[in-house]
């Protein structure tokens, strides 16, 4: 995996190795799809400056394919991991759909 193509940012949240690993697994899963992933950016944020105060949590995911950029936002009052996993699942479906459209158009 080329880690230069994966960017993870935390705002009002402490960096988490578990979150970083989940994003890396997601990126590796995307590389298995029949489309060329150029870059993946994930931003995680809490509205509160004190990270232990709880949500809401926000996740923004961008995936750059060859000639196309996809983006999705997700929020969760429950847990930052819930927001992250929902956003990654939804983005995976968007990338799969984009790859299918490209194959059909070619």
CSV table of C-alpha atoms in Angstrom, one decimal:
chain,number,residue,atom,x,y,z
A,1,UNK,CA,0.0,0.0,0.0
A,2,UNK,CA,1.3,3.4,-0.9
A,3,UNK,CA,0.6,5.4,2.3
A,4,UNK,CA,1.3,8.7,0.5
A,5,UNK,CA,-2.0,8.3,-1.2
A,6,UNK,CA,-3.9,7.9,2.1
A,7,UNK,CA,-4.5,11.0,4.3
A,8,UNK,CA,-6.1,10.8,7.7
A,9,UNK,CA,-6.9,14.0,9.7
A,10,UNK,CA,-8.3,14.3,13.2
A,11,UNK,CA,-10.0,17.5,14.5
A,12,UNK,CA,-10.8,17.8,18.2
A,13,UNK,CA,-10.1,14.0,18.4
A,14,UNK,CA,-7.0,12.2,19.6
A,15,UNK,CA,-5.3,10.2,16.8
A,16,UNK,CA,-6.3,6.6,17.0
A,17,UNK,CA,-4.3,3.6,15.7
A,18,UNK,CA,-7.5,1.6,15.3
A,19,UNK,CA,-9.0,4.3,13.1
A,20,UNK,CA,-5.9,4.6,11.0
A,21,UNK,CA,-5.8,0.8,10.5
A,22,UNK,CA,-9.5,0.7,9.5
A,23,UNK,CA,-8.8,3.4,6.9
A,24,UNK,CA,-5.8,1.5,5.6
A,25,UNK,CA,-7.9,-1.7,5.3
A,26,UNK,CA,-10.6,0.2,3.5
A,27,UNK,CA,-8.0,1.7,1.0
A,28,UNK,CA,-6.6,-1.8,0.4
A,29,UNK,CA,-10.1,-3.1,-0.3
A,30,UNK,CA,-10.6,-0.3,-2.8
A,31,UNK,CA,-7.4,-1.3,-4.6
A,32,UNK,CA,-9.0,-4.7,-5.2
A,33,UNK,CA,-11.8,-3.1,-7.2
A,34,UNK,CA,-11.6,-2.7,-11.0
A,35,UNK,CA,-10.9,1.1,-10.9
A,36,UNK,CA,-7.8,3.1,-10.4
A,37,UNK,CA,-7.8,4.8,-7.0
A,38,UNK,CA,-5.5,7.8,-7.0
A,39,UNK,CA,-6.0,9.1,-3.5
A,40,UNK,CA,-8.1,8.6,-0.3
A,41,UNK,CA,-8.7,11.3,2.3
A,42,UNK,CA,-10.5,10.8,5.6
A,43,UNK,CA,-11.3,13.6,8.0
A,44,UNK,CA,-12.8,12.9,11.4
A,45,UNK,CA,-14.0,15.6,13.7
A,46,UNK,CA,-15.9,16.3,16.8
A,47,UNK,CA,-17.8,19.6,17.4
A,48,UNK,CA,-16.4,19.8,20.9
A,49,UNK,CA,-12.8,20.9,21.6
A,50,UNK,CA,-12.7,18.4,24.5
A,51,UNK,CA,-12.4,15.0,22.9
A,52,UNK,CA,-13.9,13.1,25.9
A,53,UNK,CA,-17.2,15.0,25.9
A,54,UNK,CA,-18.8,12.8,23.2
A,55,UNK,CA,-20.4,13.5,19.9
A,56,UNK,CA,-21.7,14.4,17.5
A,57,UNK,CA,-18.9,13.0,15.3
A,58,UNK,CA,-18.4,13.8,11.7
A,59,UNK,CA,-16.6,11.9,9.0
A,60,UNK,CA,-15.7,13.2,5.5
A,61,UNK,CA,-14.3,10.8,3.0
A,62,UNK,CA,-12.9,11.7,-0.4
A,63,UNK,CA,-11.7,9.2,-3.0
A,64,UNK,CA,-10.1,10.3,-6.2
A,65,UNK,CA,-10.4,7.9,-9.1
A,66,UNK,CA,-8.8,8.5,-12.4
A,67,UNK,CA,-10.7,11.6,-13.7
A,68,UNK,CA,-13.3,11.6,-11.0
A,69,UNK,CA,-13.6,12.6,-7.3
A,70,UNK,CA,-16.2,11.1,-5.0
A,71,UNK,CA,-17.0,12.5,-1.5
A,72,UNK,CA,-19.3,11.5,1.3
A,73,UNK,CA,-20.2,12.9,4.7
A,74,UNK,CA,-21.4,10.9,7.7
A,75,UNK,CA,-22.4,11.9,11.2
A,76,UNK,CA,-23.1,9.9,14.4
A,77,UNK,CA,-24.0,11.0,17.9
A,78,UNK,CA,-23.1,7.5,19.2
A,79,UNK,CA,-19.5,6.9,18.3
A,80,UNK,CA,-16.8,8.1,15.9
A,81,UNK,CA,-16.3,4.5,14.8
A,82,UNK,CA,-19.9,4.1,13.8
A,83,UNK,CA,-19.7,7.3,11.7
A,84,UNK,CA,-16.4,6.1,10.2
A,85,UNK,CA,-17.6,2.6,9.3
A,86,UNK,CA,-20.9,3.9,7.8
A,87,UNK,CA,-19.0,6.4,5.7
A,88,UNK,CA,-16.5,3.8,4.5
A,89,UNK,CA,-19.2,1.3,3.6
A,90,UNK,CA,-21.1,4.0,1.7
A,91,UNK,CA,-18.0,5.1,-0.1
A,92,UNK,CA,-17.1,1.6,-1.1
A,93,UNK,CA,-20.5,1.3,-2.8
A,94,UNK,CA,-20.0,4.6,-4.6
A,95,UNK,CA,-16.6,3.5,-5.9
A,96,UNK,CA,-18.0,0.1,-7.0
A,97,UNK,CA,-20.8,1.9,-8.8
A,98,UNK,CA,-18.4,4.3,-10.5
A,99,UNK,CA,-16.2,1.4,-11.6
A,100,UNK,CA,-19.2,-0.4,-13.0
A,101,UNK,CA,-20.3,2.7,-15.0
A,102,UNK,CA,-16.8,3.0,-16.4
A,103,UNK,CA,-16.7,-0.6,-17.6
A,104,UNK,CA,-20.2,-0.2,-19.2
A,105,UNK,CA,-19.2,3.0,-20.9
A,106,UNK,CA,-15.9,1.6,-22.3
